[in-house]
Tab-separated table of C-alpha atoms in Angstrom:
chain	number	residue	atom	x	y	z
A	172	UNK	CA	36.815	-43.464	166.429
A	173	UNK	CA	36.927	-40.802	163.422
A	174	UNK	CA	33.585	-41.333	161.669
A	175	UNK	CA	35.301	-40.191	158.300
A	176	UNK	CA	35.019	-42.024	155.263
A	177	UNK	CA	36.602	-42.693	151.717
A	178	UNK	CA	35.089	-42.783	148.072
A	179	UNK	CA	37.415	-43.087	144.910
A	180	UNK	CA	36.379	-42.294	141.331
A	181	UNK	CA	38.015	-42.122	138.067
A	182	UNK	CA	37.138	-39.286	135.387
A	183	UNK	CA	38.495	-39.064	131.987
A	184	UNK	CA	39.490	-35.623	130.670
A	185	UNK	CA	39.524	-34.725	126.880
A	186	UNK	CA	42.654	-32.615	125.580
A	187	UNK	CA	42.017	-30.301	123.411
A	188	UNK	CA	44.159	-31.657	120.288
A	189	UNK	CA	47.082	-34.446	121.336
A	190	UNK	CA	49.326	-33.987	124.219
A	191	UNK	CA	52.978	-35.409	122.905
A	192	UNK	CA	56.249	-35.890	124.940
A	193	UNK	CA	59.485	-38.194	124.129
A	194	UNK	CA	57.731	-40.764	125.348
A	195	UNK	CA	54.252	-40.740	123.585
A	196	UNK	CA	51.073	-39.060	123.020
A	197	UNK	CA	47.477	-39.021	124.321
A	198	UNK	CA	44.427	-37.387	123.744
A	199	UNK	CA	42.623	-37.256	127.491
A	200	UNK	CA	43.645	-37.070	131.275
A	201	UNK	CA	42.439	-39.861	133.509
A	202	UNK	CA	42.584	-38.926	137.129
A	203	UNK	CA	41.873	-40.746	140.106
A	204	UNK	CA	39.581	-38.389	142.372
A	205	UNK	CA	39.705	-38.926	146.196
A	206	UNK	CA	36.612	-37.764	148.568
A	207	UNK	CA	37.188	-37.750	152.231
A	208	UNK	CA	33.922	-37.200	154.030
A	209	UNK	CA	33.571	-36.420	157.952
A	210	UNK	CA	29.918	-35.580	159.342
A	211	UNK	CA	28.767	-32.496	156.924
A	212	UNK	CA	32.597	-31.762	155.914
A	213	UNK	CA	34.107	-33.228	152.630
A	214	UNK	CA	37.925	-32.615	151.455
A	215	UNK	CA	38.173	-33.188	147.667
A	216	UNK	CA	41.598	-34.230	145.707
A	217	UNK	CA	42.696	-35.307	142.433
A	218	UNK	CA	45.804	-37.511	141.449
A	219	UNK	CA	47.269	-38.571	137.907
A	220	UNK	CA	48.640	-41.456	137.506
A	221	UNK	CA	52.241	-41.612	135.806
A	222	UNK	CA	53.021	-45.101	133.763
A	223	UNK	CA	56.950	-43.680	133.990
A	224	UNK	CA	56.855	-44.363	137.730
A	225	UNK	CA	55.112	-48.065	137.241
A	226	UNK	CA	51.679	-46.246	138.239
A	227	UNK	CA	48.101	-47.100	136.427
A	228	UNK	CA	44.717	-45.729	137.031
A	229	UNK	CA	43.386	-49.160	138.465
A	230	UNK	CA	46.500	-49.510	140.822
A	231	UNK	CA	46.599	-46.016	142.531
A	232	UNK	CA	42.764	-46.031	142.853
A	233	UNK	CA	42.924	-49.097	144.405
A	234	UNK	CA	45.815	-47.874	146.377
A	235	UNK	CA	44.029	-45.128	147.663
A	236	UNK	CA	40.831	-47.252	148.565
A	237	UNK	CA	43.252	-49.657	150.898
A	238	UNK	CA	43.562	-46.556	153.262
A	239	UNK	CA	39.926	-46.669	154.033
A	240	UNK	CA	40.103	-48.238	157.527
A	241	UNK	CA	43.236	-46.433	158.147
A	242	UNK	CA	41.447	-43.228	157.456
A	243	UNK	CA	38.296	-44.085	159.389
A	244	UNK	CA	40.382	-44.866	162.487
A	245	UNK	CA	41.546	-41.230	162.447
A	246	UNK	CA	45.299	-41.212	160.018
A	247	UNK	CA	46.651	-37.889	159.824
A	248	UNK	CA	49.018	-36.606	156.766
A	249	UNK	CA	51.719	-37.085	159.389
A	250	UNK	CA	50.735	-40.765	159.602
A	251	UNK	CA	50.317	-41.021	156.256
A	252	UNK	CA	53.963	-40.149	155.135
A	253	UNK	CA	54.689	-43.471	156.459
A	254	UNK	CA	51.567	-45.553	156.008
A	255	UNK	CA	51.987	-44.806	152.373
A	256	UNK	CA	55.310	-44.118	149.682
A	257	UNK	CA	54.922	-41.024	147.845
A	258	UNK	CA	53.295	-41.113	144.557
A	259	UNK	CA	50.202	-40.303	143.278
A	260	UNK	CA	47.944	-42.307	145.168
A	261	UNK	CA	49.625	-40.651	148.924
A	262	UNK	CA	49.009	-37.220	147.212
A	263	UNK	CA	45.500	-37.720	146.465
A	264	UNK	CA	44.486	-38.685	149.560
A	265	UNK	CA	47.175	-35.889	151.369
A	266	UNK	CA	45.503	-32.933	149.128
A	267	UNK	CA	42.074	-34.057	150.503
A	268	UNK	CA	42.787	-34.205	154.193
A	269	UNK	CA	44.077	-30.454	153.897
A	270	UNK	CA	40.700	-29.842	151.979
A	271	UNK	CA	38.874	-31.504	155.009
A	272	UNK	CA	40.830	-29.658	157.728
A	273	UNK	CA	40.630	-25.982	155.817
A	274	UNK	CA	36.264	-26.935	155.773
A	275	UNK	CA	36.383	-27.948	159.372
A	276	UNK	CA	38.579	-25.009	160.648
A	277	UNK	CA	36.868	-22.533	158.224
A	278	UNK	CA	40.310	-21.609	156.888
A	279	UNK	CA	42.348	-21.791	153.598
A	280	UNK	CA	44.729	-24.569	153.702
A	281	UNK	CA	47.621	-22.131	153.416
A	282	UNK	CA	46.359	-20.912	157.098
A	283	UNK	CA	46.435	-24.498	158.376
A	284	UNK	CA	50.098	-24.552	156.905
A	285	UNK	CA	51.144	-21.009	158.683
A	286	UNK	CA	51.922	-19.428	155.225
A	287	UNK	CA	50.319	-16.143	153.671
A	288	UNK	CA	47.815	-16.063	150.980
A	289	UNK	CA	48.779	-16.943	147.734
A	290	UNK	CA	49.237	-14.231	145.141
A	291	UNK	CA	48.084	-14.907	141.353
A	292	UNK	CA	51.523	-16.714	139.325
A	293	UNK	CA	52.761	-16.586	135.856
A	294	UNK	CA	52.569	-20.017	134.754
A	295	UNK	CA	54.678	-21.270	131.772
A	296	UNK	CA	52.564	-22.686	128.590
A	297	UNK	CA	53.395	-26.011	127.633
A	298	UNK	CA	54.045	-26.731	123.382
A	299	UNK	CA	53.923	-30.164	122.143
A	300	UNK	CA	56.239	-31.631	120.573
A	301	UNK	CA	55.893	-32.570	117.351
A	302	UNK	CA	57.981	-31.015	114.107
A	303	UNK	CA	59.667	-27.338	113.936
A	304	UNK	CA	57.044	-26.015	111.384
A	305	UNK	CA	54.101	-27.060	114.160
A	306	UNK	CA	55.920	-26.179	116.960
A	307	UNK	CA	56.901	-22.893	116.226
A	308	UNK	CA	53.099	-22.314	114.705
A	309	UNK	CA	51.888	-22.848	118.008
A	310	UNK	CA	54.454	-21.057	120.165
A	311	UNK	CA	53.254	-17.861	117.862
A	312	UNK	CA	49.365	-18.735	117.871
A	313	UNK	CA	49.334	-19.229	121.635
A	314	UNK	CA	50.509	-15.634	122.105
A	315	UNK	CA	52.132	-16.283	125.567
A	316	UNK	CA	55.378	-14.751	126.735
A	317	UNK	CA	56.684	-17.879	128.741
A	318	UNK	CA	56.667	-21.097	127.426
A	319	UNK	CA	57.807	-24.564	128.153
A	320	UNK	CA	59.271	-26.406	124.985
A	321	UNK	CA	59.142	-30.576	124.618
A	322	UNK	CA	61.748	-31.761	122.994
A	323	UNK	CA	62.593	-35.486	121.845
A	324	UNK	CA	66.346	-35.480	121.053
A	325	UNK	CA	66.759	-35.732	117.160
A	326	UNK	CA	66.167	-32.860	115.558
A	327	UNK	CA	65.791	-30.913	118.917
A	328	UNK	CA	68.330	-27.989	117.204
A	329	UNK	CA	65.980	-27.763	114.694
A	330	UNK	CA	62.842	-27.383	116.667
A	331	UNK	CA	64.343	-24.466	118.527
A	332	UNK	CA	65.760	-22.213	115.756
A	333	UNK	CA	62.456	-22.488	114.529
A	334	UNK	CA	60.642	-21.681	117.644
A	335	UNK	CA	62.885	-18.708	118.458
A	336	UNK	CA	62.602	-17.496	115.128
A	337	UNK	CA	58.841	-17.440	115.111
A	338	UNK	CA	59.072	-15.884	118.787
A	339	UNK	CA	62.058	-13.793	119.147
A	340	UNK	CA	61.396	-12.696	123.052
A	341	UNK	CA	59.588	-15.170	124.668
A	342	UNK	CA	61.130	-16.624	127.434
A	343	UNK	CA	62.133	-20.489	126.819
A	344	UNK	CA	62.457	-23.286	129.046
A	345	UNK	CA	62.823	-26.383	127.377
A	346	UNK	CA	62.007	-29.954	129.133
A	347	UNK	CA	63.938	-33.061	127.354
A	348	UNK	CA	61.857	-35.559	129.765
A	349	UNK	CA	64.820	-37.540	129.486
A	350	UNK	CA	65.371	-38.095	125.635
A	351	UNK	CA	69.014	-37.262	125.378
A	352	UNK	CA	72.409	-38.342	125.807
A	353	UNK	CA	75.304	-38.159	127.283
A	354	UNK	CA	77.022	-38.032	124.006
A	355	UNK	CA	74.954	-35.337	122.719
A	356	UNK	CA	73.852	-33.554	126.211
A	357	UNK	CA	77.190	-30.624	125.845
A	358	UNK	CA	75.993	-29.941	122.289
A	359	UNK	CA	72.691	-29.725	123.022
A	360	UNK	CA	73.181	-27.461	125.757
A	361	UNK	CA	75.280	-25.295	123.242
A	362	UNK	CA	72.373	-24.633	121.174
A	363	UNK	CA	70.188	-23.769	124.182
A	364	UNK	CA	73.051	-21.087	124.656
A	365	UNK	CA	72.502	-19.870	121.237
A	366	UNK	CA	69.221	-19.893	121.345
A	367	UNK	CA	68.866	-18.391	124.699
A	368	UNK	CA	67.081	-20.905	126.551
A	369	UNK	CA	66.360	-20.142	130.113
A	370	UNK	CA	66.453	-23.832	131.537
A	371	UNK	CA	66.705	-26.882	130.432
A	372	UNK	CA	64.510	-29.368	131.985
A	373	UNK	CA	65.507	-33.298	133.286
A	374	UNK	CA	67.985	-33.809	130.099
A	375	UNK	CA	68.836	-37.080	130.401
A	376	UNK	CA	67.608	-40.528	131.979
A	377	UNK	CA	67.951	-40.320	135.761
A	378	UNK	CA	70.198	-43.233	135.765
A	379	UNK	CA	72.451	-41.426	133.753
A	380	UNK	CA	73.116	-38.314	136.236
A	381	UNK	CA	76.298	-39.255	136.433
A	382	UNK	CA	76.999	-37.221	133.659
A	383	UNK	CA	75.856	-33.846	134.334
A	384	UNK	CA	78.888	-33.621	136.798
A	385	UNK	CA	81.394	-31.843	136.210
A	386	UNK	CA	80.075	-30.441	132.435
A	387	UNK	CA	79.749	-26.505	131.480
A	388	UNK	CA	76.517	-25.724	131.893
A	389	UNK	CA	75.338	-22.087	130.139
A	390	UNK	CA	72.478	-21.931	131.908
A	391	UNK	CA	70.764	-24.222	134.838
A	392	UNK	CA	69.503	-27.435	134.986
A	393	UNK	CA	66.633	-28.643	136.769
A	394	UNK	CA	65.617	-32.348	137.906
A	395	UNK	CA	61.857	-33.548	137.241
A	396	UNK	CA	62.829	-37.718	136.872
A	397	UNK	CA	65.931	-37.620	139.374
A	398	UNK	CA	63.550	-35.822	142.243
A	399	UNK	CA	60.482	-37.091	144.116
A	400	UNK	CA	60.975	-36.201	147.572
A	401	UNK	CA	62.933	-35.408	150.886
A	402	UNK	CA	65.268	-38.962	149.819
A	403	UNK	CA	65.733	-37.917	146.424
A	404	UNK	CA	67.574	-34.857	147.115
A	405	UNK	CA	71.060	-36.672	148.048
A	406	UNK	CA	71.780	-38.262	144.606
A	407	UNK	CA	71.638	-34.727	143.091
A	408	UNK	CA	74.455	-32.615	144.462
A	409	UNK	CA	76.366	-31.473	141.960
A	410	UNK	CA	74.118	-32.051	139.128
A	411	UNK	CA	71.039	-29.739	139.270
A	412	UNK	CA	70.840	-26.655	140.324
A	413	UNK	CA	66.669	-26.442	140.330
A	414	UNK	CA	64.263	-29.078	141.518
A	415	UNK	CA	60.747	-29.516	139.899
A	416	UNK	CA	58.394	-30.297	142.771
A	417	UNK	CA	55.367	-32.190	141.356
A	418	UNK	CA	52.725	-33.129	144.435
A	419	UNK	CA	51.933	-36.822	142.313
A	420	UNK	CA	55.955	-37.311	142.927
A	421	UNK	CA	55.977	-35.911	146.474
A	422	UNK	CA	53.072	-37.833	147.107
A	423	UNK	CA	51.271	-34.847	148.588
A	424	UNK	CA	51.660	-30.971	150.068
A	425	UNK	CA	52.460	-32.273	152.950
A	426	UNK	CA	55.971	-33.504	151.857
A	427	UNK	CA	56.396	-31.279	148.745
A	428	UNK	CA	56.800	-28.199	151.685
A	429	UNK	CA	59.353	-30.243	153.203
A	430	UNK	CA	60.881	-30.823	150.351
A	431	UNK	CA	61.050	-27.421	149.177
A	432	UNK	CA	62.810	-26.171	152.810
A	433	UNK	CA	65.514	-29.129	152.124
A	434	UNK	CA	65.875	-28.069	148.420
A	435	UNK	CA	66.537	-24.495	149.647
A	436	UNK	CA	68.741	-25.767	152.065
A	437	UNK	CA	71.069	-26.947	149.695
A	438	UNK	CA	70.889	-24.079	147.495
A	439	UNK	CA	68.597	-25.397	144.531
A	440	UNK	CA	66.028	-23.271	143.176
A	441	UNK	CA	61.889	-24.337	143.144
A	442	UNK	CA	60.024	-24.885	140.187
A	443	UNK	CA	57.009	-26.222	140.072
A	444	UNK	CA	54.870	-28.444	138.020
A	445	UNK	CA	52.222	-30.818	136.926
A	446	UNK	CA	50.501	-33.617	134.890
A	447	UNK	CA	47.879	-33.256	132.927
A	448	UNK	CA	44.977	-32.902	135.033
A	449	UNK	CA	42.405	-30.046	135.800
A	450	UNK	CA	42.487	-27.317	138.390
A	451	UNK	CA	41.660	-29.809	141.157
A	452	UNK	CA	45.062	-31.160	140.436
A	453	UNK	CA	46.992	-27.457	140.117
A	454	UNK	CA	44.963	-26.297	143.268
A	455	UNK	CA	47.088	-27.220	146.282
A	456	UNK	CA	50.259	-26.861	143.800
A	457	UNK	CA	49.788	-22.989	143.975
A	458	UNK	CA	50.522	-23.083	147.810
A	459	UNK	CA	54.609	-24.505	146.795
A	460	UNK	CA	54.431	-22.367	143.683
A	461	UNK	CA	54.455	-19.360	145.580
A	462	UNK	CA	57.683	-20.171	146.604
A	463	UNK	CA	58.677	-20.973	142.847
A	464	UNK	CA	60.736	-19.304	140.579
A	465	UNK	CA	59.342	-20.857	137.617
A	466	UNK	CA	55.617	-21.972	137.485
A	467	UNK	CA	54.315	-24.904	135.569
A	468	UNK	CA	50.717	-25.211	135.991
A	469	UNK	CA	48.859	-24.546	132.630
A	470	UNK	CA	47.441	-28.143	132.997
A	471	UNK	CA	43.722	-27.502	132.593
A	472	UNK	CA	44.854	-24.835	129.624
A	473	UNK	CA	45.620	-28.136	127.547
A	474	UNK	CA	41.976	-29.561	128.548
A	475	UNK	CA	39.589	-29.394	126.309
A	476	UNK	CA	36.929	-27.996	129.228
A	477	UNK	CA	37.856	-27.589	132.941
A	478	UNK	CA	36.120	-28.307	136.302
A	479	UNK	CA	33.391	-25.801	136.187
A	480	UNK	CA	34.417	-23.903	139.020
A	481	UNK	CA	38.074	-24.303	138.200
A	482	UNK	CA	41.494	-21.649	138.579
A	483	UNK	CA	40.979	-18.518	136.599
A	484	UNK	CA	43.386	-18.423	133.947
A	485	UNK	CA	43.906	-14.826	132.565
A	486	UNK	CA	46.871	-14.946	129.865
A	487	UNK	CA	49.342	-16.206	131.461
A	488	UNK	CA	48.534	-15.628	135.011
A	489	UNK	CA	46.647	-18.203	137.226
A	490	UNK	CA	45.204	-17.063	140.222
A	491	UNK	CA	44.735	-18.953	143.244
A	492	UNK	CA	41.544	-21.282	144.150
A	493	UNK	CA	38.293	-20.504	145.444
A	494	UNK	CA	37.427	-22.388	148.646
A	495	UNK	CA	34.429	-24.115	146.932
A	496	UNK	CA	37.248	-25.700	144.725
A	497	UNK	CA	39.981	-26.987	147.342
A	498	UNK	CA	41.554	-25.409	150.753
């Protein structure tokens, strides 16, 4: 009998400012922590909740807390790709049994996994959206050379012109989070041709795929919605060419390598990404981001403070965690 045991806690995060997507705003990340103690060893995690995939706080933290017994009689992340679906509540408690492993083996996590270490990332910098004047304000005060645009269907033509007017040679990837249509998705991907947009970002609802088939497409177009994990991947074929792996989707590391051999299997590029959430959260998402050819993890660069011993962020490059912080 594994003399392990589970504690659950939920911490609230100020932003700095108001976080807005095509779906709403908010001012602070809540995150459900998980803690996974075995005799003197403790593996650490953090999950955030997603309301777009029917999750709240209460429910994945009470999710998480059902695993108790299961986790006391010895449940492995093998074990738990089945005991659990994959969501935020699966990857909390995943991310903290490769925390306790790496502090019992006295090895990073990316050891446990076979991998080599993990080399510092540029990491895309999220802007708001909100109205072309603001946006493009803060595309030119934030002074970094990739950045990740929300956009919220009307108007989107103006945001950009704006944006790439204020910063002629930044790279721009641009993330719809499903606002438009497939009425307006072939003009809207014209102006991301004119304004040189690198990628474009889960476009449209993910019930409406459908109509990405078939279409020109200037320049590629990733899933984020449409793609969770391993059984995602067969409704996208001929629809995406880049997958967004997000460890609250995949549920965990665990699956999100997995997923990211099957992706490559089928020839779609890796990005990777997050929610809101400090650098507990981005942590075990820099092991997949290696493999990444776009990096989205400038969560804890939209908090208002960080974990105090949290990634170092220098510009735009994040470096990988210190052991005291996960792995």
């Amino acid at each position: 009998m594994s003399s392990r045991s589970l504690t659950v806690s939920i911490e609230s995060w100020p932003i700095a400012g108001t976080f807005t997507i095509s779906r709403g705003s908010r001012t602070e990340a809540v995150v459900v922590v998980c803690e996974i103690r075995d005799g003197a060893a403790i593996g650490r995690a953090e999950c955030v909740p997603y309301p777009r995939y029917g999750e709240t706080v209460e429910g994945v933290a009470a999710e998480i807390e059902a695993m108790t017994e299961a986790l006391a009689g010895g449940l492995d992340r093998q074990g738990l790709l089945t005991a659990m679906k994959a969501g935020a509540a699966r990857n909390a408690i995943d991310c903290a049994l490769w925390d306790l492993e790496a502090k019992q083996a006295g090895k990073r996590a990316w050891e446990l996994a076979g991998l080599p270490a993990p080399k510092p990332l540029t990491t895309v910098y999220t802007i708001s959206l909100g109205s072309p004047e603001t946006m493009a304000e803060q595309a030119k005060a934030c002074g970094r050379p990739h950045l990740k645009i929300k956009l919220g269907g009307e108007g989107d033509g103006d945001r950009l012109a704006a944006i790439r007017q204020a910063v002629p040679n930044a790279t721009l990837v641009i993330d719809a989070n499903e606002a438009w249509t497939p009425a307006n998705l072939e003009a809207n991907l014209a102006i991301c041709e004119r304004f040189r947009i690198a990628l474009v970002e889960q476009p449209l609802p993910a019930a409406d795929d459908a109509a990405l088939i078939g279409i020109r497409r200037p320049l590629p177009i990733c899933a984020d919605e449409s793609v969770h994990d391993r059984a995602s991947l067969a409704g996208l074929k001929g629809k995406y060419d880049a997958i967004n792996i997000k460890l609250d989707k995949t549920g965990g590391l665990t699956e999100a390598l997995m997923l990211a051999d099957e992706a490559e299997r089928l020839g779609l590029k890796i990005m990777t990404g997050c929610m809101v959430g400090t650098s507990l959260s981005m942590a075990p998402a820099m092991v997949i981001a290696q493999r990444a050819f776009l990096v989205d993890l400038d969560g804890p660069l939209l908090l208002r403070e960080d974990r105090p011993v949290g990634l170092r962020y220098d510009g735009a490059t994040v470096y990988p965690p210190a052991p005291s912080l996960w792995g």
